PDB file of C-alpha atoms in Angstrom:
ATOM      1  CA  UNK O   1     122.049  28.698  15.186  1.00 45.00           C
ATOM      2  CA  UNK O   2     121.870  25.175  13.685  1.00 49.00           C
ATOM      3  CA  UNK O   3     125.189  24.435  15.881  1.00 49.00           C
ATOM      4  CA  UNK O   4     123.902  25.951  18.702  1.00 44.00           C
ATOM      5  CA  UNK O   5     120.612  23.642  18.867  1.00 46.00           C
ATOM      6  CA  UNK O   6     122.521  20.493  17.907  1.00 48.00           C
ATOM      7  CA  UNK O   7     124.687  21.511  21.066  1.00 43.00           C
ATOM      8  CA  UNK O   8     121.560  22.468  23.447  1.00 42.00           C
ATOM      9  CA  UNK O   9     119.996  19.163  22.145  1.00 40.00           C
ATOM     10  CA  UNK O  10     123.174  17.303  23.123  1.00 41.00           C
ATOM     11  CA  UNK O  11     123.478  18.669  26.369  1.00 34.00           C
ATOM     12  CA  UNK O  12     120.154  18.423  26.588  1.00 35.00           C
ATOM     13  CA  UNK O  13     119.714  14.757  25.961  1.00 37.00           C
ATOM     14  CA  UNK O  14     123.055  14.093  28.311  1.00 37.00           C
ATOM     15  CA  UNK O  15     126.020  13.841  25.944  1.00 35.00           C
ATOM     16  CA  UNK O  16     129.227  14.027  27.032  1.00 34.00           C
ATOM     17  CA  UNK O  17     131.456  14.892  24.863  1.00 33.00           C
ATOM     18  CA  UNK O  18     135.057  13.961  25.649  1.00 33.00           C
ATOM     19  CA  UNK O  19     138.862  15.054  24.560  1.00 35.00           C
ATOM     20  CA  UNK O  20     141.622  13.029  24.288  1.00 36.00           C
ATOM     21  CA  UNK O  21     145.638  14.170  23.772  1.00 38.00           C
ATOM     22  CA  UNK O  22     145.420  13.347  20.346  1.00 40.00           C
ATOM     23  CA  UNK O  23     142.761  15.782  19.744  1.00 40.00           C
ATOM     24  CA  UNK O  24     139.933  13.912  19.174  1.00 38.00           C
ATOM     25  CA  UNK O  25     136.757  14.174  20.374  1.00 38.00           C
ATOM     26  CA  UNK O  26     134.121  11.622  20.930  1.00 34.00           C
ATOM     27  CA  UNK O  27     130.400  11.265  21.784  1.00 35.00           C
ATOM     28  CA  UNK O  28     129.354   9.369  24.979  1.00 33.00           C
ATOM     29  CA  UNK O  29     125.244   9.135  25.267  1.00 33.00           C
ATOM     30  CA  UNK O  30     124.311   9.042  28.702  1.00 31.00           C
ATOM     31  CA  UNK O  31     120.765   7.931  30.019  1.00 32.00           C
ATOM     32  CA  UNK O  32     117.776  10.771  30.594  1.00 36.00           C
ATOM     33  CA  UNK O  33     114.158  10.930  29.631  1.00 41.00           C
ATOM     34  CA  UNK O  34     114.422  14.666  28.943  1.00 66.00           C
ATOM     35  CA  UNK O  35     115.282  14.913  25.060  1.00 79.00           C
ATOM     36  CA  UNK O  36     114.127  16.289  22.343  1.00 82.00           C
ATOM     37  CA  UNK O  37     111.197  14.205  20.195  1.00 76.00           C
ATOM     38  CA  UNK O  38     112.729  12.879  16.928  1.00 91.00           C
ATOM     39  CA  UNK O  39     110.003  14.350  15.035  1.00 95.00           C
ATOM     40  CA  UNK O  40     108.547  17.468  16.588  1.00 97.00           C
ATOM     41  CA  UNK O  41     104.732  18.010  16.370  1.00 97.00           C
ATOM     42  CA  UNK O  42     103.945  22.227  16.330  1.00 98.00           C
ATOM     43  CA  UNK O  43     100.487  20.954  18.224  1.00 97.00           C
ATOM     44  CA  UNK O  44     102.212  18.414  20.506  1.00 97.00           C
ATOM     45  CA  UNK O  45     105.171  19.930  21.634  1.00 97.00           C
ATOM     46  CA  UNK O  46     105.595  23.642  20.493  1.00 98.00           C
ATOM     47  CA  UNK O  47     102.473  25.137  20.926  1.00 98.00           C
ATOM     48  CA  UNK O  48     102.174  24.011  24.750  1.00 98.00           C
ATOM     49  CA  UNK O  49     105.699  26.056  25.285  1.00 97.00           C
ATOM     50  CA  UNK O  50     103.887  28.668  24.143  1.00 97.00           C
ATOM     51  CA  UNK O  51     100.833  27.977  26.100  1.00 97.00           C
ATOM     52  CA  UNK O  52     102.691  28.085  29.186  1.00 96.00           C
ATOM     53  CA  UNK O  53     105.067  30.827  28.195  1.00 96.00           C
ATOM     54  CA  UNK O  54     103.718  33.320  25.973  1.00 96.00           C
ATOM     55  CA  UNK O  55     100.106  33.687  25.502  1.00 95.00           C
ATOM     56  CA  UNK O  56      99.423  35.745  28.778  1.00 94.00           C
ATOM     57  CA  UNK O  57     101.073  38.934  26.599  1.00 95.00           C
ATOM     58  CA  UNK O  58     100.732  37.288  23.222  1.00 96.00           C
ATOM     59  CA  UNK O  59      96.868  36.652  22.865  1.00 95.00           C
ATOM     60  CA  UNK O  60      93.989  39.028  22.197  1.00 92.00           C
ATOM     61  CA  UNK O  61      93.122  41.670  19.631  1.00 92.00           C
ATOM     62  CA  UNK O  62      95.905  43.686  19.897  1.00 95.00           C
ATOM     63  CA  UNK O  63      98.920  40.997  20.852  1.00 96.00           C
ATOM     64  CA  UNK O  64     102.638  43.079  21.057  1.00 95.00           C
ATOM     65  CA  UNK O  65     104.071  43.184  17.527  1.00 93.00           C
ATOM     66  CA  UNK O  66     100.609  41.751  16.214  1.00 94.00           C
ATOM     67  CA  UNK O  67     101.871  38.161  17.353  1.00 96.00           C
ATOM     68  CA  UNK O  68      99.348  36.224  18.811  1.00 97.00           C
ATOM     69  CA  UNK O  69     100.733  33.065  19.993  1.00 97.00           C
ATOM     70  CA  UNK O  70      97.022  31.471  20.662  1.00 97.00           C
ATOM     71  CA  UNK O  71      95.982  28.666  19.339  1.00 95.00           C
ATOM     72  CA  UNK O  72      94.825  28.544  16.958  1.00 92.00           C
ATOM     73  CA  UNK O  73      96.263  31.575  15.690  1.00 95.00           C
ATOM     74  CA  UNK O  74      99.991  31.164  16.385  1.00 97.00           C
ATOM     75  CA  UNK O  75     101.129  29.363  13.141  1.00 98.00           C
ATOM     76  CA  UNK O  76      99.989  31.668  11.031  1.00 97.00           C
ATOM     77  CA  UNK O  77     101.032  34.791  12.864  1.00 97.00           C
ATOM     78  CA  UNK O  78     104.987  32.945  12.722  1.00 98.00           C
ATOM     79  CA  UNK O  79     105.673  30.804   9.407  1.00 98.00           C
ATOM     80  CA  UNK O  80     106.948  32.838   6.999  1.00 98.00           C
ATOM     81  CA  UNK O  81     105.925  35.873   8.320  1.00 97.00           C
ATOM     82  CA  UNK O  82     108.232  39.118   7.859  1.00 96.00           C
ATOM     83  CA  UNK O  83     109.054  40.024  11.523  1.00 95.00           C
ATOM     84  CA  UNK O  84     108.153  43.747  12.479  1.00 93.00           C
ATOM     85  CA  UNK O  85     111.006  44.949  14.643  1.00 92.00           C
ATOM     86  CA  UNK O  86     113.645  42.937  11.942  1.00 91.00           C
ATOM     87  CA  UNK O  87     111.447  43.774   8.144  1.00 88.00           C
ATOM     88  CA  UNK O  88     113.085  41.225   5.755  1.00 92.00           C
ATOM     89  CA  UNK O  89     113.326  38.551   8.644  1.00 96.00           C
ATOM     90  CA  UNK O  90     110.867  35.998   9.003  1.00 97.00           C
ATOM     91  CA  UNK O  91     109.675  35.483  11.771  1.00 97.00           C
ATOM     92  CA  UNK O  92     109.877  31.334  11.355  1.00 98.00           C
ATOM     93  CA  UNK O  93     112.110  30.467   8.786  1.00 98.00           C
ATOM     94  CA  UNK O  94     111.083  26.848   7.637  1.00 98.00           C
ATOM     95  CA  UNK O  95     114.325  25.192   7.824  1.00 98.00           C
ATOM     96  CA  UNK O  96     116.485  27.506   9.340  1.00 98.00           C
ATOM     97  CA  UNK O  97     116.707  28.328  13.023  1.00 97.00           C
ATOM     98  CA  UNK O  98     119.511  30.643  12.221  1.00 96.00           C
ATOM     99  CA  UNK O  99     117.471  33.133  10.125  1.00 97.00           C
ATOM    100  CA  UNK O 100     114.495  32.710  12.596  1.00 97.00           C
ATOM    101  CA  UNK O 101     113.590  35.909  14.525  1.00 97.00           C
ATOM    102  CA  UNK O 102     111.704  34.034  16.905  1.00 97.00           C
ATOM    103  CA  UNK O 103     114.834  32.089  18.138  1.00 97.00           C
ATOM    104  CA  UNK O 104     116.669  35.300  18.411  1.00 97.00           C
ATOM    105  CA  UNK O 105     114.232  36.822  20.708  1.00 96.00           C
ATOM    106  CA  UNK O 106     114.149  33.311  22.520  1.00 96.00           C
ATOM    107  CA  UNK O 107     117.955  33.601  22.832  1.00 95.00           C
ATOM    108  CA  UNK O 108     118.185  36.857  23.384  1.00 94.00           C
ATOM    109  CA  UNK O 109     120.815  37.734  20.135  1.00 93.00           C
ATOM    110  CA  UNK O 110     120.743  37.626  16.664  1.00 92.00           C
ATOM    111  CA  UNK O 111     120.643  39.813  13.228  1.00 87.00           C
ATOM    112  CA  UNK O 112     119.280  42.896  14.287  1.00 86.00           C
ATOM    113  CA  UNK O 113     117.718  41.968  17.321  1.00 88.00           C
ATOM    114  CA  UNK O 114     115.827  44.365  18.981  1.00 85.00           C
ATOM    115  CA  UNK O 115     114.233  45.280  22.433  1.00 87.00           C
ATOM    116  CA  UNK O 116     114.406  42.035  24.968  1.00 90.00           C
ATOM    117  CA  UNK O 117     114.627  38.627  25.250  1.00 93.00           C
ATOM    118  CA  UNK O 118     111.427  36.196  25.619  1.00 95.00           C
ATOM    119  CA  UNK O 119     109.397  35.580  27.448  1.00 94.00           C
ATOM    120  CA  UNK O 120     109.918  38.737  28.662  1.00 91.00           C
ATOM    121  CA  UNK O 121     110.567  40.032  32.652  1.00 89.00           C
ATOM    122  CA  UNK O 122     111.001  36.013  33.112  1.00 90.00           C
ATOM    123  CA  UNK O 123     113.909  33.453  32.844  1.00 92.00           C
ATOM    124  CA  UNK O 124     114.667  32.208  29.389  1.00 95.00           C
ATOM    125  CA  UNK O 125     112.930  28.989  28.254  1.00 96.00           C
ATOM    126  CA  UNK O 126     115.087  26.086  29.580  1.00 96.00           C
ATOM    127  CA  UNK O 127     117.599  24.215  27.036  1.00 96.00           C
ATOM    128  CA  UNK O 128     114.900  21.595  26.606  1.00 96.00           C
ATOM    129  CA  UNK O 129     112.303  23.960  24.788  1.00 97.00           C
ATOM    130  CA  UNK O 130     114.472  26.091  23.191  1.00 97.00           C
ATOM    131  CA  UNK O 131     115.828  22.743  21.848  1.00 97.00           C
ATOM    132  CA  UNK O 132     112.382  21.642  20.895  1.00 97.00           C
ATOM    133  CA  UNK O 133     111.356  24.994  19.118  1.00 98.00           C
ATOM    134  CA  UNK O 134     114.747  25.114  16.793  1.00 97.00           C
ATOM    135  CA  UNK O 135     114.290  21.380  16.006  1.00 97.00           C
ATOM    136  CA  UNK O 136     110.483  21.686  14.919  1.00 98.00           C
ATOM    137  CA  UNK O 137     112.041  25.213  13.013  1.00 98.00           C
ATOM    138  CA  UNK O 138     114.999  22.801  11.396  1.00 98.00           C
ATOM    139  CA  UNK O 139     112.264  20.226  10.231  1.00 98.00           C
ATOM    140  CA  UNK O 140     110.832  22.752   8.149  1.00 98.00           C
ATOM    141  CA  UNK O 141     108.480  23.969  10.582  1.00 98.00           C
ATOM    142  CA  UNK O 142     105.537  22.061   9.646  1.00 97.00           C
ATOM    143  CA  UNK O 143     101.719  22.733  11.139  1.00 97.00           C
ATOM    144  CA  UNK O 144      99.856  19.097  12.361  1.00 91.00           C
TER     145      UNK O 144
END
């Protein structure tokens, strides 16, 4: 998953990436304003994807799966939190958007992935946020 958000944030962010006949490959940066922040802020950046894209199913008393993505509830309903359709997943795995259940339901496969994709009965989140939500997971997931 690491791989797959250094590629999402590349394409993201406009790389080209380039073959030549001797097999090498190089990086050419292009110019966009739509990339990923260096550092990604949980209150700054991810919790407004959620905001926009999840709380009108994941909110209330009884959220699905007891994940309510409100603020301020959301970070502690996903860091390290065992997921409850994967037990012995977390939900947010500081560090590693591979063992994440929340970026396999955002991509729609992973380890024991069950039922659908999210946000559900809507298109997935564009590159950009999906980006943005494995990066903040890959900087250890931190709450500010």
């Amino acid at each position: 998953m690491e791989a797959i958000a250094a590629a999402v944030v590349a394409t993201v962010s406009g790389a080209a990436t380039t073959t030549t006949s001797s097999s090498t490959t190089s990086t050419v940066p292009t110019t966009t304003s739509s990339t990923v922040p260096g550092i990604v802020s949980y209150a700054t950046h991810v919790q407004p994807i959620f905001d926009t894209n999840c709380v009108f199913c994941h909110t209330g008393a009884f959220p699905p799966v007891g994940l309510n993505l409100s603020s301020p509830a959301s970070y502690a309903n996903l860091v390290d939190v065992s997921s409850r359709e994967c037990p012995g997943t977390k939900r947010v795995d500081p560090g590693s958007p591979s063992t994440s259940y929340l970026m396999h339901k955002i991509v729609g496969s992973g380890p024991c992935f069950v039922g659908s994709p999210m946000p559900l009965h809507l298109s997935p989140l564009p590159a950009l946020q999906q980006a943005t939500i494995s990066t903040w997971i890959l900087q250890g997931a931190m709450n500010d």
